[in-house]
Structure formats: structure tokens, C-alpha cells
PDB file of C-alpha atoms in Angstrom:
ATOM      1  CA  UNK S   1     -11.404 -54.248 111.428  1.00 53.00           C
ATOM      2  CA  UNK S   2     -11.516 -56.801 108.555  1.00 79.00           C
ATOM      3  CA  UNK S   3     -15.287 -58.827 107.980  1.00 90.00           C
ATOM      4  CA  UNK S   4     -16.553 -61.608 109.430  1.00 94.00           C
ATOM      5  CA  UNK S   5     -16.752 -65.000 107.090  1.00 96.00           C
ATOM      6  CA  UNK S   6     -20.288 -65.552 106.860  1.00 96.00           C
ATOM      7  CA  UNK S   7     -20.231 -69.342 106.409  1.00 97.00           C
ATOM      8  CA  UNK S   8     -18.158 -69.707 110.104  1.00 98.00           C
ATOM      9  CA  UNK S   9     -21.184 -67.390 111.565  1.00 98.00           C
ATOM     10  CA  UNK S  10     -24.342 -69.956 109.913  1.00 98.00           C
ATOM     11  CA  UNK S  11     -22.326 -72.684 111.305  1.00 98.00           C
ATOM     12  CA  UNK S  12     -22.095 -71.366 114.377  1.00 98.00           C
ATOM     13  CA  UNK S  13     -25.641 -70.209 114.028  1.00 98.00           C
ATOM     14  CA  UNK S  14     -26.541 -73.639 113.562  1.00 97.00           C
ATOM     15  CA  UNK S  15     -24.762 -75.288 116.161  1.00 97.00           C
ATOM     16  CA  UNK S  16     -26.841 -72.984 119.064  1.00 97.00           C
ATOM     17  CA  UNK S  17     -30.257 -73.708 117.411  1.00 96.00           C
ATOM     18  CA  UNK S  18     -29.539 -76.985 117.704  1.00 94.00           C
ATOM     19  CA  UNK S  19     -27.594 -77.400 120.764  1.00 93.00           C
ATOM     20  CA  UNK S  20     -25.180 -79.701 119.200  1.00 94.00           C
ATOM     21  CA  UNK S  21     -22.131 -79.939 116.981  1.00 96.00           C
ATOM     22  CA  UNK S  22     -23.605 -83.359 115.337  1.00 96.00           C
ATOM     23  CA  UNK S  23     -27.004 -81.875 115.147  1.00 95.00           C
ATOM     24  CA  UNK S  24     -25.864 -78.933 113.291  1.00 96.00           C
ATOM     25  CA  UNK S  25     -23.372 -81.402 111.186  1.00 97.00           C
ATOM     26  CA  UNK S  26     -26.782 -83.818 110.182  1.00 97.00           C
ATOM     27  CA  UNK S  27     -28.956 -80.383 109.532  1.00 96.00           C
ATOM     28  CA  UNK S  28     -25.986 -79.299 107.306  1.00 96.00           C
ATOM     29  CA  UNK S  29     -24.446 -82.118 105.646  1.00 97.00           C
ATOM     30  CA  UNK S  30     -21.056 -81.424 107.255  1.00 97.00           C
ATOM     31  CA  UNK S  31     -19.130 -83.375 109.008  1.00 98.00           C
ATOM     32  CA  UNK S  32     -18.441 -82.410 113.080  1.00 97.00           C
ATOM     33  CA  UNK S  33     -15.103 -82.079 112.111  1.00 98.00           C
ATOM     34  CA  UNK S  34     -16.057 -79.338 109.825  1.00 98.00           C
ATOM     35  CA  UNK S  35     -18.148 -77.882 111.921  1.00 98.00           C
ATOM     36  CA  UNK S  36     -16.008 -77.706 114.878  1.00 97.00           C
ATOM     37  CA  UNK S  37     -12.965 -76.282 112.419  1.00 98.00           C
ATOM     38  CA  UNK S  38     -14.588 -73.510 111.169  1.00 98.00           C
ATOM     39  CA  UNK S  39     -16.478 -72.575 114.845  1.00 98.00           C
ATOM     40  CA  UNK S  40     -12.636 -72.489 115.824  1.00 98.00           C
ATOM     41  CA  UNK S  41     -11.846 -70.312 113.063  1.00 98.00           C
ATOM     42  CA  UNK S  42     -15.033 -67.792 114.210  1.00 98.00           C
ATOM     43  CA  UNK S  43     -13.082 -67.818 117.543  1.00 98.00           C
ATOM     44  CA  UNK S  44      -9.906 -66.735 116.932  1.00 97.00           C
ATOM     45  CA  UNK S  45     -11.372 -63.817 114.620  1.00 97.00           C
ATOM     46  CA  UNK S  46     -13.700 -62.832 117.596  1.00 97.00           C
ATOM     47  CA  UNK S  47     -10.956 -63.662 119.693  1.00 97.00           C
ATOM     48  CA  UNK S  48     -12.898 -65.300 122.322  1.00 98.00           C
ATOM     49  CA  UNK S  49     -14.934 -68.896 122.960  1.00 98.00           C
ATOM     50  CA  UNK S  50     -18.106 -69.196 121.884  1.00 98.00           C
ATOM     51  CA  UNK S  51     -19.540 -72.299 123.497  1.00 98.00           C
ATOM     52  CA  UNK S  52     -18.086 -73.705 126.507  1.00 96.00           C
ATOM     53  CA  UNK S  53     -18.608 -77.437 127.474  1.00 91.00           C
ATOM     54  CA  UNK S  54     -21.149 -78.437 130.183  1.00 89.00           C
ATOM     55  CA  UNK S  55     -21.099 -82.673 130.826  1.00 86.00           C
ATOM     56  CA  UNK S  56     -21.444 -84.441 127.146  1.00 82.00           C
ATOM     57  CA  UNK S  57     -22.904 -81.137 125.669  1.00 84.00           C
ATOM     58  CA  UNK S  58     -22.478 -77.165 125.372  1.00 92.00           C
ATOM     59  CA  UNK S  59     -23.609 -74.073 126.735  1.00 96.00           C
ATOM     60  CA  UNK S  60     -22.915 -70.816 125.104  1.00 97.00           C
ATOM     61  CA  UNK S  61     -20.715 -68.539 126.614  1.00 98.00           C
ATOM     62  CA  UNK S  62     -21.611 -64.879 127.029  1.00 98.00           C
ATOM     63  CA  UNK S  63     -20.087 -63.519 123.806  1.00 98.00           C
ATOM     64  CA  UNK S  64     -21.580 -66.834 122.126  1.00 98.00           C
ATOM     65  CA  UNK S  65     -24.847 -65.031 123.555  1.00 98.00           C
ATOM     66  CA  UNK S  66     -24.155 -62.042 122.315  1.00 98.00           C
ATOM     67  CA  UNK S  67     -22.958 -63.396 118.647  1.00 98.00           C
ATOM     68  CA  UNK S  68     -26.058 -65.651 118.573  1.00 98.00           C
ATOM     69  CA  UNK S  69     -28.420 -62.470 119.164  1.00 98.00           C
ATOM     70  CA  UNK S  70     -26.515 -60.066 116.229  1.00 98.00           C
ATOM     71  CA  UNK S  71     -26.513 -63.538 113.937  1.00 98.00           C
ATOM     72  CA  UNK S  72     -30.460 -64.718 114.792  1.00 96.00           C
ATOM     73  CA  UNK S  73     -31.100 -61.337 113.439  1.00 96.00           C
ATOM     74  CA  UNK S  74     -29.205 -61.536 110.493  1.00 96.00           C
ATOM     75  CA  UNK S  75     -30.009 -64.923 108.984  1.00 96.00           C
ATOM     76  CA  UNK S  76     -33.595 -64.652 109.826  1.00 93.00           C
ATOM     77  CA  UNK S  77     -33.350 -61.061 108.197  1.00 94.00           C
ATOM     78  CA  UNK S  78     -32.243 -63.220 105.096  1.00 94.00           C
ATOM     79  CA  UNK S  79     -34.665 -65.835 105.182  1.00 92.00           C
ATOM     80  CA  UNK S  80     -37.422 -63.691 104.924  1.00 89.00           C
ATOM     81  CA  UNK S  81     -35.440 -61.482 102.135  1.00 90.00           C
ATOM     82  CA  UNK S  82     -35.558 -64.705  99.910  1.00 89.00           C
ATOM     83  CA  UNK S  83     -39.084 -65.630 100.824  1.00 84.00           C
ATOM     84  CA  UNK S  84     -39.999 -62.036  99.325  1.00 82.00           C
ATOM     85  CA  UNK S  85     -37.711 -62.430  96.382  1.00 82.00           C
ATOM     86  CA  UNK S  86     -38.869 -65.738  95.556  1.00 79.00           C
ATOM     87  CA  UNK S  87     -42.836 -64.940  96.070  1.00 74.00           C
ATOM     88  CA  UNK S  88     -42.252 -61.967  93.416  1.00 67.00           C
ATOM     89  CA  UNK S  89     -40.974 -64.238  91.307  1.00 67.00           C
ATOM     90  CA  UNK S  90     -43.997 -65.788  91.238  1.00 61.00           C
ATOM     91  CA  UNK S  91     -46.638 -64.058  90.857  1.00 60.00           C
ATOM     92  CA  UNK S  92     -47.624 -59.985  91.117  1.00 57.00           C
ATOM     93  CA  UNK S  93     -48.441 -58.874  94.355  1.00 58.00           C
ATOM     94  CA  UNK S  94     -52.311 -58.326  95.395  1.00 59.00           C
ATOM     95  CA  UNK S  95     -53.090 -56.558  98.187  1.00 62.00           C
ATOM     96  CA  UNK S  96     -56.721 -56.909  99.247  1.00 65.00           C
ATOM     97  CA  UNK S  97     -58.686 -53.740 101.297  1.00 68.00           C
ATOM     98  CA  UNK S  98     -61.414 -53.411 103.367  1.00 73.00           C
ATOM     99  CA  UNK S  99     -62.389 -50.492 103.803  1.00 74.00           C
ATOM    100  CA  UNK S 100     -65.405 -49.337 107.046  1.00 79.00           C
ATOM    101  CA  UNK S 101     -68.285 -46.936 105.397  1.00 79.00           C
ATOM    102  CA  UNK S 102     -66.551 -44.670 108.319  1.00 84.00           C
ATOM    103  CA  UNK S 103     -63.704 -43.978 106.022  1.00 82.00           C
ATOM    104  CA  UNK S 104     -63.132 -41.492 103.110  1.00 83.00           C
ATOM    105  CA  UNK S 105     -62.559 -43.337  99.809  1.00 77.00           C
ATOM    106  CA  UNK S 106     -60.530 -40.684  98.832  1.00 82.00           C
ATOM    107  CA  UNK S 107     -58.517 -40.514 102.235  1.00 86.00           C
ATOM    108  CA  UNK S 108     -58.303 -44.526 101.696  1.00 80.00           C
ATOM    109  CA  UNK S 109     -56.739 -44.197  98.080  1.00 79.00           C
ATOM    110  CA  UNK S 110     -54.194 -41.475  98.541  1.00 82.00           C
ATOM    111  CA  UNK S 111     -52.957 -43.054 101.572  1.00 83.00           C
ATOM    112  CA  UNK S 112     -52.412 -47.093  99.675  1.00 78.00           C
ATOM    113  CA  UNK S 113     -51.965 -44.632  96.387  1.00 77.00           C
ATOM    114  CA  UNK S 114     -49.094 -43.491  98.937  1.00 80.00           C
ATOM    115  CA  UNK S 115     -47.978 -46.800  99.939  1.00 75.00           C
ATOM    116  CA  UNK S 116     -46.912 -48.189  96.473  1.00 73.00           C
ATOM    117  CA  UNK S 117     -43.810 -48.149  95.036  1.00 70.00           C
ATOM    118  CA  UNK S 118     -43.442 -46.686  91.334  1.00 72.00           C
ATOM    119  CA  UNK S 119     -43.297 -49.358  89.440  1.00 68.00           C
ATOM    120  CA  UNK S 120     -44.122 -52.101  91.221  1.00 66.00           C
ATOM    121  CA  UNK S 121     -45.800 -55.317  89.901  1.00 63.00           C
ATOM    122  CA  UNK S 122     -48.519 -54.649  93.061  1.00 63.00           C
ATOM    123  CA  UNK S 123     -52.617 -54.706  92.406  1.00 61.00           C
ATOM    124  CA  UNK S 124     -54.548 -52.352  95.007  1.00 60.00           C
ATOM    125  CA  UNK S 125     -58.453 -53.119  95.757  1.00 59.00           C
ATOM    126  CA  UNK S 126     -60.387 -51.465  98.132  1.00 55.00           C
ATOM    127  CA  UNK S 127     -63.340 -52.762  98.266  1.00 57.00           C
ATOM    128  CA  UNK S 128     -66.601 -52.377 100.094  1.00 53.00           C
ATOM    129  CA  UNK S 129     -70.192 -52.811  98.815  1.00 52.00           C
ATOM    130  CA  UNK S 130     -71.949 -51.098  96.809  1.00 46.00           C
ATOM    131  CA  UNK S 131     -68.692 -49.235  95.897  1.00 49.00           C
ATOM    132  CA  UNK S 132     -65.631 -50.877  94.423  1.00 49.00           C
ATOM    133  CA  UNK S 133     -62.326 -48.311  93.915  1.00 51.00           C
ATOM    134  CA  UNK S 134     -59.482 -50.569  91.920  1.00 51.00           C
ATOM    135  CA  UNK S 135     -55.866 -48.693  91.309  1.00 52.00           C
ATOM    136  CA  UNK S 136     -53.417 -50.168  89.250  1.00 50.00           C
ATOM    137  CA  UNK S 137     -49.617 -49.010  88.597  1.00 48.00           C
TER     138      UNK S 137
END
């Protein structure tokens, strides 16, 4: 099986979320004809219909529901990835941890240091007045 065209999948995902081809076309600044053509290409690739007509609207088919669940995970994760990458470009990450008196500072230190990836631009600060412990990588 060859790879899937992710642009086709992205357009399908938008139609599903918007509930209509016109809504997706407006959100993506494309024509409805472009969206329809891309979904047809995806349907050919998947060998099945993704939507069925319901009155004047569209309703996802069983295949459409299945494909949407995967597409939603993919595009949600890709957006999270972009958010993290863009955030990291803007500044170093600060992770401020409040530590309860009942916890050993040595234990907290070892747990936090184990969580930090070597060479990552992160500054860990655990504070519990009157004691302050700082770690930097």
C-alpha cells in the first residue's frame, strides 16, 4: 500500500470539523470544487466513501468516522508539535517546582535531574522557603 496524501486528509478533516464543504473551503481559503476534488481523490485512495448526503448536508460514513479519528489525532499532535517548537524558539523553558516540606530535597533533585534531557535549554528551580535549590543544564 502506498502512502496517503496528507493534503487530501487535511481537507477531509476540515470538512468533517466544519460540517460542510463550503465551511471548510472558507476556512482554508479554497474553492468548494477544490475541496470536493481532494476528497474524491482520498476516497479513491481509500476505496470507499467518506461522507453520505443527508438532506442538504453531509454526514460521515462509517469509513469517514474511522478516518476522522486517526486524522484528528495526527493533526492535533502536529499542532502540539508546532506549538512546542515555536515556544522553544522564543525562550528557554522554565520549570518551577514547589516542593513540600515532607519530601527529601535530595530525592526531588534526583527525580528532576533525571527528567531533564542533556543539553536542553531548561532551568529547573525547586523552591520551598527558607531553602532554595537551583539546577541548570
